[in-house]
Amino acid sequence: MVKMSGSQALIQGLWSEGVRAIFGIPGGQIMPVYDALYDSEIRHILARHEQCAAHMADGYARASGHPGVCMATSGPGATNLVTGIATAYADSSPIVAITGQVAKPFIGKDAFQECDTIGIVTPITKYTLQPMEANEIPEAIKKAFLIASTGRPGPVLVDIPRDVQTGVSDISIPDKVEVRGYKPHVKPHPLQIERAADLLLNADKPMIWSGGGVIIANAAPQLRAIAELLLAPVVTSLIGKGSFPENHPLSLGPIGMHGRPEANKMVCETDCLLAVGVRFSDRSTGRFEEFCQDASIIHIDIDPAELGKNKKPNLPIVADVGIALNELLAAIKRKLAKREETAWSKRVEEIKEQFQNSSFGESKGYQPQIVEKIREILPSNGILTTEVGKNQMWGELYYKVIEPRTWITSTGLGTMGFGFPAAVGAKVAKPDVPVVDLAGDGSFRMTENSLAVCVDEHIPVTVVILNNSSLGMVEQWQRLFHDRRYSAVKLSGSPDFVKLAEAYGAQGFRAQSIEEFEKVFKEAIKSDVATVIDCPVAPEEDVFPFVPPGRGLKDILYGAESA
Amino acid sequence: MKLNEKLYTLATIVENKPGVLFRTANMFRRRGFNIESISVGTIEQDGLSRMTITVYADEDTAEQIIKQLSKLIDVIKVNVLDEAEIVKRELALIKIQIQDSRALTELTNYCNIFRNRIIDVSPDSMIIEVTGTPDKVDAFVQLVQGYGIREMARTGITALQRGSKK
């Protein structure tokens, strides 16, 4: 027990959780914490908007696997975090958000900058805590990190009244905490594992659908071993890209609305689907009723509520994906030494051959080429984040992710403006690898103020803008489904992005051709200042193939003429 | 209630602290489930409360409700009570108008038949305490409706499983 303030206890608690960087913005009701931070070795990165602070913490978490921390003051500071917290919640990313609150005597009195932060974030957090005495802070922090980072990860918010931050008390930092109602079920039932192995081994056309849960559980090696033993092709969800190397002969890429056609086609043919760490998102499956109608589905997930939520599996297994895949691999190994080439594995080769180098839409334009060029130049451990829109979908289709945690994108919430601050967070977590944000002009303008953070804090990330002067994805939908009635999609009035970058003290380039792009991109990723590469592209270049909303995965459109 | 729906009674043990009822009820709202009745009170263990929640749902929805409830960190345990092995009670306080002495006599008789208690009488009204299954409360309310119910408070269902099973 040592006499200290609540704020000092908070900083010590964060330090003992391994926190070395915090993304945030100070303000009236969190100033005692910032005062304590002054004496600490924790790096504080001053975001220019709290939404970016939350996305940075999220990017940090996804790149590193450790919880990211963001901090804001009460009222507008806290409410600005909301989009970032909801994004992390939708994608099961572990962030801990710390917010200041007005002093206890003012709570409920509509004090200046008071808002019911806990009430606002309850539906978009895994848990919330509000310590009401200084000596409750260390335990609250420990609980926050435990809950955020274990089981199915997610955001946890800790709201601390100002007088609790300043309160001085005899405080000790606990080594361990118990949360009575929180016991994630991690061990799979052995009989279910045996049954899963038998189902997969007896199937003629086994297939694996791998999701974000595999990346979270660091279970990519086990997944790969199972796929190779079974000669089962692997498809992923959008967030699951990187859970299986996409340059592997058994990889078919992501399924879904803008998934690879070979993946969507083959998932309609499988007779036994092993779905691991996925939540059967409608964007992945298309119409639930049509999805894998004739296949038996084995679903492994740590969150019991995901099993049967959207699609009833034949064999549901609640477990930590890593442990379950380890045991499944052992069970398969006991029953199978090596599998020779099958009709199904030949079909995989065939279909890959058919689609790998084909172009979709009217022309294989400039945008897919840029995306492929980024892949060609970035090392396999280089990190690509994306914004939301066409840029993301081109990334999904054309960017082959090799290693886990090198593809960071907002899938569940689909948050425009996510990619750039997430790239900043990822670069803080992994300063030695190049980090690139694949952006659209619409998304980039939502959080471009993170350029100031990059320059100020020497965080050299590269932003590649596929600049079509429009809200391109919406425009594409209006073209295809709203009879070309373009409503509010033209983004005129954007600044010159090269000059904008320079105005911030960053580096700006314009690339008009793939050759120019290659040259400046190589320079950018080696540069020690943040770089924006503006690539003016045609707005009419649509993203194909495309499974229209509300349809099954077999109804793929390859171009506008089939829409 | 739709054709394939039935009544589920969920005995939900939760942490007794601020915000838990909000978080629990909000889960139902957020996921589009409807609470039929909910009653909350402390239990034999310190720091815990019991929420008795009833819902009409089909089997899949009920399963999802139970899983989503169990997922809440402040929820310690969710038990689905076996409808055949359940003791259910509801308390209602009903304030009824007394028009004349005949009404008074009749209402007093009804209370005896239903084994209710008259807990307050004033010159022109009385308060009756009804305890029993929700059906019994419904039946009594229907019976006395004609006399003029001035006010009524019902607690919602609370329930326990019979016997030694916990």
XYZ file of C-alpha atoms in Angstrom:
729
model
C 0.000 0.000 0.000
C 1.324 3.354 -1.042
C -0.300 6.734 -0.724
C -1.112 8.023 -4.180
C -3.807 9.704 -6.190
C -6.322 7.921 -8.349
C -4.580 9.285 -11.432
C -1.206 7.998 -10.319
C -2.796 4.625 -9.620
C -4.308 4.656 -13.110
C -0.968 5.359 -14.790
C 0.776 2.706 -12.682
C -1.969 0.240 -13.469
C -1.642 0.912 -17.199
C 2.131 0.558 -16.997
C 1.841 -2.773 -15.216
C -0.519 -3.961 -17.982
C 2.299 -3.299 -20.446
C 0.866 -0.094 -21.873
C 3.635 1.970 -23.475
C 1.524 4.203 -25.725
C -1.774 6.023 -25.256
C -3.726 7.784 -27.986
C -5.800 10.650 -26.712
C -6.770 14.268 -26.240
C -6.810 16.032 -22.857
C -9.640 18.161 -21.529
C -11.063 19.511 -18.290
C -12.278 16.314 -16.681
C -9.238 14.148 -17.481
C -6.520 16.684 -16.646
C -5.429 15.054 -13.373
C -4.612 11.921 -15.395
C -2.632 13.957 -17.906
C -0.803 15.534 -14.995
C 0.188 12.092 -13.737
C 1.144 11.117 -17.283
C 3.721 13.938 -17.214
C 5.837 11.881 -14.793
C 5.406 8.644 -16.680
C 7.387 6.930 -19.418
C 4.234 6.075 -21.316
C 4.235 7.713 -24.721
C 1.198 9.872 -25.318
C 0.183 10.453 -28.908
C -1.949 13.531 -29.284
C -4.715 12.706 -31.731
C -6.468 15.599 -33.410
C -9.906 14.081 -32.988
C -11.016 11.530 -30.405
C -12.510 9.295 -33.110
C -8.987 8.973 -34.523
C -7.602 8.226 -31.057
C -9.958 5.236 -30.817
C -9.098 4.038 -34.348
C -5.381 4.404 -33.550
C -5.815 2.263 -30.442
C -7.717 -0.233 -32.597
C -5.004 -0.316 -35.275
C -2.410 -0.770 -32.543
C -4.389 -3.686 -31.097
C -4.928 -5.445 -34.412
C -1.292 -5.106 -35.478
C 0.174 -6.168 -32.134
C -2.434 -8.431 -30.563
C -2.259 -6.378 -27.358
C -4.983 -4.012 -26.199
C -4.712 -0.457 -27.492
C -5.537 2.421 -25.166
C -7.322 5.649 -25.971
C -8.225 8.466 -23.633
C -10.586 11.415 -23.711
C -12.262 13.903 -21.493
C -15.945 13.851 -20.540
C -18.863 14.964 -22.714
C -17.814 15.681 -26.300
C -14.448 13.965 -25.791
C -16.204 10.777 -24.777
C -18.906 10.987 -27.447
C -16.299 11.500 -30.163
C -14.846 8.122 -29.216
C -18.128 6.393 -29.974
C -17.537 5.567 -33.662
C -14.112 4.160 -32.850
C -15.453 2.071 -29.997
C -18.331 0.742 -32.115
C -15.846 -0.138 -34.858
C -13.688 -2.090 -32.415
C -16.782 -3.822 -31.024
C -17.996 -4.903 -34.446
C -14.592 -6.405 -35.265
C -13.804 -7.864 -31.804
C -10.747 -5.691 -31.302
C -9.420 -5.226 -27.763
C -9.259 -1.562 -26.867
C -9.468 0.069 -23.466
C -11.014 3.536 -23.530
C -10.487 5.786 -20.535
C -12.765 8.772 -20.147
C -12.946 11.532 -17.600
C -16.268 12.258 -15.959
C -17.454 15.243 -13.964
C -16.847 15.024 -10.217
C -19.248 12.840 -8.256
C -21.231 15.710 -6.691
C -21.962 17.000 -10.209
C -23.077 13.698 -11.711
C -26.721 13.902 -12.708
C -26.804 17.686 -12.429
C -26.234 18.333 -16.161
C -22.902 19.866 -15.282
C -20.672 21.401 -17.946
C -19.501 18.660 -20.337
C -21.362 15.991 -18.415
C -22.898 13.153 -20.347
C -23.897 9.632 -19.479
C -20.937 7.987 -21.171
C -21.663 4.569 -19.695
C -25.253 4.793 -20.896
C -24.149 5.774 -24.391
C -21.518 3.092 -24.881
C -23.174 0.144 -23.156
C -24.503 -1.408 -26.395
C -21.126 -1.038 -28.157
C -18.759 -2.238 -25.461
C -17.962 -5.624 -24.025
C -18.015 -4.038 -20.580
C -17.877 -0.716 -18.781
C -16.493 0.234 -15.388
C -16.866 3.349 -13.278
C -14.614 3.366 -10.213
C -16.130 5.599 -7.546
C -13.152 5.725 -5.163
C -9.485 6.236 -5.997
C -8.537 2.877 -4.508
C -10.942 1.087 -6.862
C -8.996 2.228 -9.927
C -6.252 -0.424 -10.048
C -8.753 -3.257 -9.877
C -10.946 -1.594 -12.504
C -7.988 -1.283 -14.871
C -6.984 -4.898 -14.332
C -10.528 -6.032 -15.012
C -10.729 -3.835 -18.099
C -7.630 -5.424 -19.631
C -8.662 -8.937 -18.657
C -12.107 -8.557 -20.222
C -10.929 -6.646 -23.301
C -8.224 -9.118 -24.255
C -9.570 -12.564 -23.361
C -12.443 -14.677 -24.643
C -13.927 -12.859 -27.594
C -11.985 -9.599 -27.386
C -13.737 -6.258 -27.435
C -13.680 -2.691 -26.224
C -13.969 -1.872 -22.520
C -14.559 1.646 -21.267
C -13.481 2.978 -17.871
C -15.200 6.221 -16.892
C -13.536 8.031 -13.983
C -15.052 11.036 -12.186
C -12.596 13.888 -11.721
C -12.628 13.788 -7.922
C -11.837 10.070 -8.073
C -8.786 10.927 -10.191
C -7.588 13.474 -7.623
C -8.571 11.488 -4.515
C -5.547 10.332 -2.513
C -5.630 7.035 -0.732
C -3.574 4.005 0.322
C -3.534 2.082 -2.925
C -1.944 -1.128 -4.116
C -1.893 -2.607 -7.608
C -3.340 -6.144 -7.496
C -1.585 -8.989 -9.329
C -4.781 -10.768 -10.273
C -8.483 -10.102 -10.423
C -11.523 -12.332 -10.658
C -14.653 -11.380 -12.520
C -17.401 -13.607 -11.155
C -19.650 -13.749 -14.207
C -16.851 -14.017 -16.744
C -15.424 -17.438 -17.526
C -14.786 -17.874 -21.249
C -15.138 -21.507 -22.243
C -11.834 -22.362 -23.933
C -11.581 -26.160 -24.005
C -13.550 -27.928 -26.732
C -15.469 -31.112 -25.985
C -13.203 -34.027 -27.055
C -16.068 -36.010 -28.611
C -17.066 -33.061 -30.735
C -13.491 -32.724 -31.979
C -13.521 -36.432 -32.936
C -16.816 -35.931 -34.752
C -15.496 -32.882 -36.574
C -12.435 -34.834 -37.702
C -14.618 -37.686 -38.949
C -16.968 -35.348 -40.805
C -14.049 -33.654 -42.544
C -12.270 -36.902 -43.372
C -15.401 -38.523 -44.784
C -16.325 -35.511 -46.888
C -15.618 -35.572 -50.609
C -15.311 -31.807 -50.821
C -14.119 -30.447 -47.475
C -13.538 -26.727 -47.221
C -12.345 -24.336 -44.522
C -13.804 -20.896 -43.908
C -11.408 -18.968 -41.737
C -12.175 -15.698 -39.982
C -10.841 -13.005 -37.709
C -11.035 -15.387 -34.761
C -8.170 -17.417 -36.222
C -5.987 -14.308 -36.307
C -6.995 -13.279 -32.791
C -6.128 -16.763 -31.510
C -2.783 -16.743 -33.379
C -3.902 -20.045 -34.866
C -2.858 -19.588 -38.504
C -0.178 -22.345 -38.356
C -2.643 -24.970 -37.076
C -5.223 -23.952 -39.651
C -2.673 -24.266 -42.420
C -1.574 -27.713 -41.229
C -5.177 -28.952 -41.225
C -5.835 -27.564 -44.712
C -2.697 -29.189 -46.076
C -3.452 -32.563 -44.500
C -7.023 -32.599 -45.797
C -6.125 -30.913 -49.094
C -9.051 -28.666 -48.248
C -9.246 -25.283 -49.946
C -9.457 -22.279 -47.639
C -11.720 -19.283 -48.035
C -11.732 -16.430 -45.573
C -14.000 -13.680 -44.389
C -12.934 -10.136 -45.207
C -11.417 -9.644 -41.759
C -9.968 -13.163 -41.896
C -7.629 -12.289 -44.772
C -4.171 -13.250 -43.577
C -5.319 -16.150 -41.425
C -4.181 -18.334 -44.341
C -1.506 -17.213 -46.802
C -3.312 -16.043 -49.917
C -0.396 -17.093 -52.117
C -0.849 -20.715 -50.999
C -2.125 -23.195 -53.631
C -5.101 -24.050 -51.400
C -6.130 -20.429 -50.871
C -9.227 -19.272 -52.733
C -9.397 -15.832 -51.109
C -12.306 -14.186 -49.354
C -15.982 -15.017 -49.897
C -18.821 -12.539 -49.842
C -20.317 -9.566 -51.596
C -16.953 -8.553 -53.066
C -15.188 -11.839 -52.502
C -13.139 -13.692 -55.058
C -15.338 -15.474 -57.610
C -13.397 -18.725 -57.161
C -14.111 -18.595 -53.414
C -17.805 -17.824 -53.850
C -18.216 -20.533 -56.461
C -16.445 -23.227 -54.494
C -18.248 -22.492 -51.233
C -21.454 -23.324 -53.099
C -20.005 -26.733 -53.995
C -18.533 -27.937 -50.709
C -20.182 -30.794 -48.801
C -18.505 -30.063 -45.471
C -17.575 -26.598 -44.282
C -15.316 -26.033 -41.296
C -16.152 -22.474 -40.232
C -13.601 -21.178 -37.717
C -13.712 -17.876 -35.876
C -16.350 -16.412 -38.168
C -19.695 -14.887 -37.274
C -21.647 -15.646 -40.469
C -21.926 -11.997 -41.436
C -24.524 -11.320 -44.116
C -21.803 -9.593 -46.153
C -19.901 -12.903 -46.210
C -22.714 -15.375 -46.701
C -25.249 -13.620 -48.888
C -28.735 -14.998 -48.217
C -28.471 -17.127 -45.077
C -30.927 -19.741 -46.374
C -28.931 -20.361 -49.533
C -25.539 -20.430 -47.854
C -24.032 -23.949 -47.870
C -27.487 -25.483 -48.147
C -26.210 -28.962 -48.905
C -23.095 -28.954 -46.764
C -22.688 -30.006 -43.179
C -21.312 -27.083 -41.221
C -18.895 -27.346 -38.326
C -18.667 -24.030 -36.509
C -15.915 -23.334 -33.971
C -16.061 -20.092 -31.998
C -15.232 -18.880 -28.505
C -18.498 -16.938 -28.314
C -21.388 -19.378 -27.763
C -23.861 -16.735 -28.913
C -22.363 -16.854 -32.412
C -23.238 -20.526 -32.851
C -26.614 -20.609 -34.529
C -27.150 -16.839 -34.424
C -27.446 -16.474 -38.205
C -27.060 -20.033 -39.450
C -27.564 -23.285 -37.558
C -24.424 -25.439 -37.740
C -24.604 -29.251 -37.768
C -21.783 -29.350 -35.269
C -21.296 -26.327 -32.998
C -18.078 -26.237 -30.967
C -17.520 -23.609 -28.291
C -13.807 -23.192 -27.710
C -10.755 -21.059 -28.087
C -10.008 -21.422 -31.779
C -6.309 -22.088 -31.133
C -6.935 -24.916 -28.688
C -9.706 -26.397 -30.839
C -7.587 -26.371 -34.002
C -4.656 -27.928 -32.134
C -6.853 -30.778 -30.993
C -8.559 -31.120 -34.352
C -5.178 -31.303 -36.057
C -4.077 -34.042 -33.652
C -7.304 -35.983 -34.264
C -6.937 -35.724 -38.046
C -3.284 -36.775 -37.842
C -4.254 -39.889 -35.893
C -6.644 -40.903 -38.650
C -4.846 -39.750 -41.770
C -1.183 -39.934 -42.722
C -1.245 -38.171 -46.062
C -3.920 -37.502 -48.610
C -3.178 -37.924 -52.304
C -4.634 -35.566 -54.846
C -8.443 -35.815 -54.996
C -11.019 -34.799 -57.577
C -11.834 -31.887 -55.286
C -8.274 -30.660 -54.996
C -7.977 -30.847 -58.784
C -11.122 -28.761 -59.030
C -9.430 -26.163 -56.798
C -6.518 -25.904 -59.201
C -8.880 -25.719 -62.131
C -11.017 -22.934 -60.772
C -8.006 -20.945 -59.656
C -6.602 -21.259 -63.131
C -9.885 -20.010 -64.529
C -10.154 -16.863 -62.412
C -6.688 -15.979 -61.217
C -5.756 -13.792 -64.137
C -9.105 -12.848 -65.562
C -10.342 -9.304 -65.524
C -13.769 -8.219 -64.367
C -15.958 -5.354 -65.364
C -15.492 -3.240 -68.466
C -11.735 -2.983 -68.193
C -9.215 -4.058 -65.694
C -8.333 -0.525 -64.903
C -5.740 1.332 -63.027
C -7.071 0.759 -59.505
C -6.588 -3.025 -59.307
C -3.137 -2.529 -60.793
C -2.193 -0.097 -58.042
C -3.362 -2.574 -55.431
C -1.366 -5.385 -57.014
C 1.659 -3.116 -57.259
C 1.446 -2.340 -53.533
C 1.531 -6.080 -52.849
C 4.446 -6.571 -55.185
C 6.510 -3.936 -53.423
C 5.478 -4.331 -49.768
C 7.286 -7.092 -47.870
C 5.069 -9.896 -46.601
C 5.123 -8.433 -43.081
C 4.232 -4.941 -44.322
C 0.846 -3.775 -43.064
C -2.001 -2.573 -45.268
C -4.966 -0.813 -43.724
C -7.931 0.267 -45.786
C -10.670 2.778 -45.644
C -14.210 1.760 -46.546
C -15.590 1.850 -50.054
C -14.234 0.806 -53.417
C -10.652 1.024 -52.139
C -11.449 -1.638 -49.546
C -13.141 -3.901 -52.064
C -10.275 -3.650 -54.527
C -8.008 -4.493 -51.629
C -10.192 -7.475 -50.809
C -10.101 -8.743 -54.389
C -6.557 -7.980 -55.487
C -4.338 -7.704 -52.419
C -2.996 -11.073 -51.345
C -2.385 -11.091 -47.611
C 0.402 -13.450 -46.580
C 0.790 -13.033 -42.836
C -1.721 -12.572 -40.027
C -2.158 -9.055 -38.594
C -0.931 -7.371 -41.784
C -4.418 -6.584 -43.145
C -6.404 -4.131 -41.038
C -9.828 -3.024 -42.181
C -13.175 -2.073 -40.689
C -15.468 -4.905 -41.699
C -18.327 -5.173 -39.216
C -19.163 -1.496 -38.913
C -17.695 -0.390 -42.256
C -16.284 2.836 -40.879
C -15.095 5.414 -43.398
C -12.093 7.263 -42.017
C -10.852 4.209 -40.129
C -7.850 3.263 -42.241
C -5.571 6.241 -41.797
C -5.655 6.544 -37.995
C -5.577 2.734 -37.762
C -2.394 2.836 -39.855
C -0.913 5.336 -37.401
C -1.727 2.986 -34.503
C -0.305 0.004 -36.379
C 2.917 1.885 -37.106
C 3.283 2.746 -33.410
C 2.920 -0.971 -32.629
C 5.249 -2.075 -35.437
C 7.645 0.797 -36.124
C 9.990 -1.373 -38.164
C 7.588 -2.455 -40.903
C 6.112 -0.251 -43.623
C 2.472 0.638 -43.018
C 0.235 1.749 -45.866
C -3.340 3.025 -45.858
C -5.269 2.257 -49.014
C -7.732 5.132 -49.155
C -10.445 6.745 -51.165
C -10.748 10.503 -51.295
C -14.069 10.397 -49.429
C -12.755 8.375 -46.512
C -9.423 10.171 -46.313
C -11.112 13.520 -45.890
C -12.909 12.246 -42.809
C -9.744 11.765 -40.762
C -7.020 13.505 -42.746
C -6.113 15.544 -39.664
C -4.096 12.529 -38.509
C -1.418 13.883 -40.853
C -0.584 16.332 -38.081
C -0.039 13.376 -35.732
C 2.224 11.637 -38.252
C 4.399 14.711 -38.685
C 4.422 15.758 -35.050
C 5.145 12.298 -33.676
C 7.373 11.072 -36.530
C 5.082 8.263 -37.562
C 5.860 7.731 -41.252
C 2.898 5.952 -42.796
C 1.993 6.058 -46.460
C -1.486 6.946 -47.674
C -2.408 5.885 -51.196
C -5.535 7.739 -52.322
C -7.530 6.210 -55.154
C -8.989 9.589 -55.939
C -12.180 9.330 -57.971
C -13.635 12.655 -56.725
C -16.715 10.862 -55.529
C -18.213 8.615 -52.914
C -17.421 5.830 -55.322
C -19.125 2.836 -53.752
C -22.391 4.700 -53.310
C -22.050 5.946 -56.854
C -21.601 2.366 -58.071
C -24.798 1.280 -56.288
C -26.655 4.244 -57.708
C -25.374 3.292 -61.160
C -26.402 -0.338 -60.817
C -29.516 -0.225 -58.642
C -30.873 3.321 -58.768
C -30.994 3.863 -62.516
C -27.973 6.208 -62.533
C -29.741 8.756 -60.369
C -26.559 10.108 -58.767
C -27.591 11.663 -55.518
C -24.995 13.440 -53.372
C -21.963 11.452 -54.472
C -19.812 14.006 -56.268
C -16.992 15.169 -54.042
C -15.998 18.410 -55.644
C -14.171 20.910 -53.497
C -11.440 18.598 -52.287
C -8.076 20.247 -51.823
C -5.009 19.345 -53.843
C -3.872 16.374 -51.742
C -0.206 16.874 -52.608
C -0.338 20.435 -51.313
C -2.443 19.351 -48.355
C 0.235 16.846 -47.335
C 2.919 19.485 -47.756
C 0.917 21.989 -45.754
C 1.030 19.565 -42.838
C 4.779 19.121 -43.291
C 4.347 15.674 -44.801
C 5.335 14.549 -48.269
C 2.966 14.567 -51.246
C 3.172 12.892 -54.651
C 0.851 12.525 -57.564
C 0.918 9.375 -59.651
C -0.808 9.407 -63.033
C 0.366 6.047 -64.253
C 1.366 2.705 -62.775
C 5.007 3.471 -63.575
C 4.870 6.755 -61.714
C 3.109 5.058 -58.859
C 5.748 2.366 -58.564
C 8.498 4.928 -58.363
C 6.959 7.169 -55.711
C 5.547 4.297 -53.675
C 8.990 2.719 -53.317
C 10.284 6.045 -52.126
C 7.356 6.591 -49.782
C 7.630 3.368 -47.816
C 11.311 3.990 -47.160
C 10.783 7.619 -46.248
C 10.966 8.835 -42.667
C 8.108 11.269 -43.135
C 4.479 10.461 -43.775
C 3.596 10.428 -47.450
C 0.383 10.949 -49.355
C 0.217 9.585 -52.898
C -2.691 11.001 -54.828
C -3.763 8.727 -57.685
C -6.429 10.378 -59.836
C -8.633 7.571 -61.152
C -11.779 7.243 -63.208
C -14.982 7.360 -61.153
C -16.685 4.964 -63.575
C -14.331 2.104 -62.747
C -16.618 -0.194 -60.760
C -15.692 -3.004 -58.428
C -16.503 -6.387 -59.901
C -17.288 -9.174 -59.301
C -20.145 -8.345 -57.007
C -22.884 -10.340 -55.343
C -25.883 -7.998 -55.188
C -27.364 -7.324 -51.764
C -29.953 -9.858 -50.624
C -28.809 -12.521 -53.109
C -27.038 -15.833 -52.702
C -23.320 -16.277 -53.344
C -23.913 -18.088 -56.611
C -25.470 -14.972 -58.158
C -22.190 -13.268 -59.014
C -22.166 -10.253 -61.310
C -19.017 -9.961 -63.367
C -19.786 -6.596 -64.891
C -22.405 -3.897 -65.321
C -23.936 -5.665 -68.307
C -25.096 -8.560 -66.136
C -26.613 -6.289 -63.452
C -47.856 -14.996 -29.284
C -47.154 -16.592 -32.649
C -47.912 -20.210 -33.458
C -44.454 -21.661 -32.845
C -43.762 -19.541 -29.782
C -44.036 -20.602 -26.199
C -43.437 -19.052 -22.823
C -39.956 -19.273 -21.348
C -39.238 -18.378 -17.754
C -35.612 -17.440 -17.232
C -34.196 -17.297 -13.731
C -31.234 -14.993 -14.222
C -28.728 -14.472 -11.435
C -26.925 -11.152 -11.772
C -24.556 -8.876 -9.889
C -26.490 -6.511 -7.653
C -24.962 -3.207 -8.717
C -25.894 -0.077 -10.650
C -26.458 -0.414 -14.365
C -27.032 -4.159 -14.507
C -30.783 -3.954 -15.096
C -30.143 -1.355 -17.818
C -27.529 -3.503 -19.520
C -29.756 -6.573 -19.367
C -32.931 -4.879 -20.562
C -30.955 -3.049 -23.224
C -29.693 -6.325 -24.662
C -33.327 -7.331 -25.294
C -34.104 -3.988 -26.927
C -30.950 -3.930 -29.021
C -31.543 -7.403 -30.452
C -35.251 -6.976 -30.966
C -36.453 -9.436 -28.306
C -39.507 -8.575 -26.232
C -39.670 -8.986 -22.476
C -43.094 -10.220 -21.354
C -42.447 -9.583 -17.685
C -39.453 -8.968 -15.491
C -39.125 -8.913 -11.730
C -35.973 -8.274 -9.780
C -35.014 -8.810 -6.174
C -32.128 -9.829 -3.987
C -31.424 -13.490 -3.238
C -29.915 -15.597 -0.470
C -26.338 -14.812 -1.569
C -24.802 -11.432 -0.845
C -24.217 -9.156 -3.787
C -26.473 -11.034 -6.174
C -29.978 -10.490 -7.486
C -32.422 -12.630 -9.332
C -34.193 -11.404 -12.413
C -37.151 -13.521 -13.349
C -37.689 -12.786 -17.014
C -40.490 -14.261 -19.077
C -40.509 -14.148 -22.862
C -42.589 -15.623 -25.655
C -40.219 -17.013 -28.245
C -39.646 -19.834 -30.688
C -36.936 -22.340 -29.867
C -34.120 -20.720 -31.863
C -34.879 -17.263 -30.545
C -35.046 -18.558 -26.985
C -31.649 -20.190 -27.437
C -30.211 -16.934 -28.739
C -31.753 -14.954 -25.855
C -30.227 -17.314 -23.314
C -26.805 -17.160 -24.981
C -26.843 -13.381 -25.268
C -27.956 -13.070 -21.642
C -25.242 -15.442 -20.464
C -22.686 -13.449 -22.449
C -23.282 -10.338 -20.328
C -20.455 -10.088 -17.861
C -22.683 -9.120 -14.934
C -24.874 -12.157 -15.514
C -23.669 -15.038 -13.361
C -26.087 -17.706 -14.498
C -29.219 -18.218 -16.565
C -31.560 -21.085 -15.701
C -34.453 -21.967 -17.940
C -37.163 -23.124 -15.570
C -38.997 -26.271 -16.579
C -42.598 -25.118 -17.043
C -43.915 -28.400 -15.672
C -41.873 -28.144 -12.498
C -42.288 -24.543 -11.642
C -43.889 -22.543 -8.889
C -44.916 -19.170 -10.249
C -46.364 -16.304 -8.346
C -47.377 -12.785 -9.005
C -48.529 -10.130 -6.607
C -51.130 -7.566 -7.525
C -52.516 -4.691 -5.490
C -55.913 -3.620 -6.778
C -57.794 -0.563 -5.612
C -61.509 -1.022 -6.318
C -64.355 1.400 -6.068
C -67.136 0.529 -3.580
C -70.419 1.825 -4.917
C -72.707 0.490 -2.154
C -72.900 -2.062 0.616
C -73.939 -4.775 -1.806
C -70.716 -4.296 -3.757
C -68.765 -4.441 -0.514
C -70.342 -7.762 0.406
C -69.810 -9.234 -3.018
C -66.172 -8.136 -3.207
C -65.508 -9.485 0.278
C -66.998 -12.823 -0.760
C -64.900 -12.957 -3.898
C -61.798 -12.254 -1.846
C -62.609 -15.217 0.367
C -63.169 -17.516 -2.591
C -59.927 -16.411 -4.231
C -58.138 -16.416 -0.905
C -57.142 -12.801 -1.392
C -56.642 -10.328 1.400
C -58.309 -7.009 1.862
C -55.520 -4.825 3.127
C -57.148 -1.410 3.220
C -60.690 -0.101 3.277
C -61.933 3.457 2.973
C -65.545 4.655 2.665
C -65.570 4.412 -1.118
C -62.713 2.048 -2.034
C -60.713 -0.926 -0.899
C -57.269 -2.319 -1.721
C -57.072 -6.038 -2.352
C -53.885 -8.050 -2.337
C -53.920 -10.879 -4.850
C -51.136 -13.433 -4.835
C -51.032 -16.376 -7.134
C -50.317 -17.588 -10.588
C -50.643 -14.959 -13.285
C -53.788 -16.804 -14.462
C -55.388 -16.398 -11.085
C -54.564 -12.694 -11.013
C -56.003 -12.312 -14.525
C -59.169 -14.159 -13.534
C -59.708 -12.019 -10.472
C -59.074 -8.794 -12.390
C -61.654 -9.848 -14.949
C -64.161 -10.734 -12.256
C -63.996 -7.391 -10.490
C -63.535 -5.164 -13.518
C -67.198 -4.170 -13.508
C -66.919 -2.621 -10.060
C -64.419 -0.071 -11.300
C -60.715 -0.591 -10.796
C -59.198 2.720 -9.794
C -55.578 1.644 -9.711
C -53.657 -1.532 -10.049
C -50.029 -2.544 -9.526
C -48.690 -5.932 -10.652
C -45.202 -7.138 -9.880
C -44.666 -9.438 -12.832
C -43.897 -13.077 -12.412
C -41.423 -14.485 -9.987
C -40.735 -18.182 -9.992
C -38.787 -21.059 -8.461
C -38.158 -24.600 -9.609
C -39.788 -27.208 -7.347
C -37.806 -29.672 -5.285
C -34.112 -29.983 -4.638
C -32.863 -29.231 -8.160
C -31.124 -25.897 -8.341
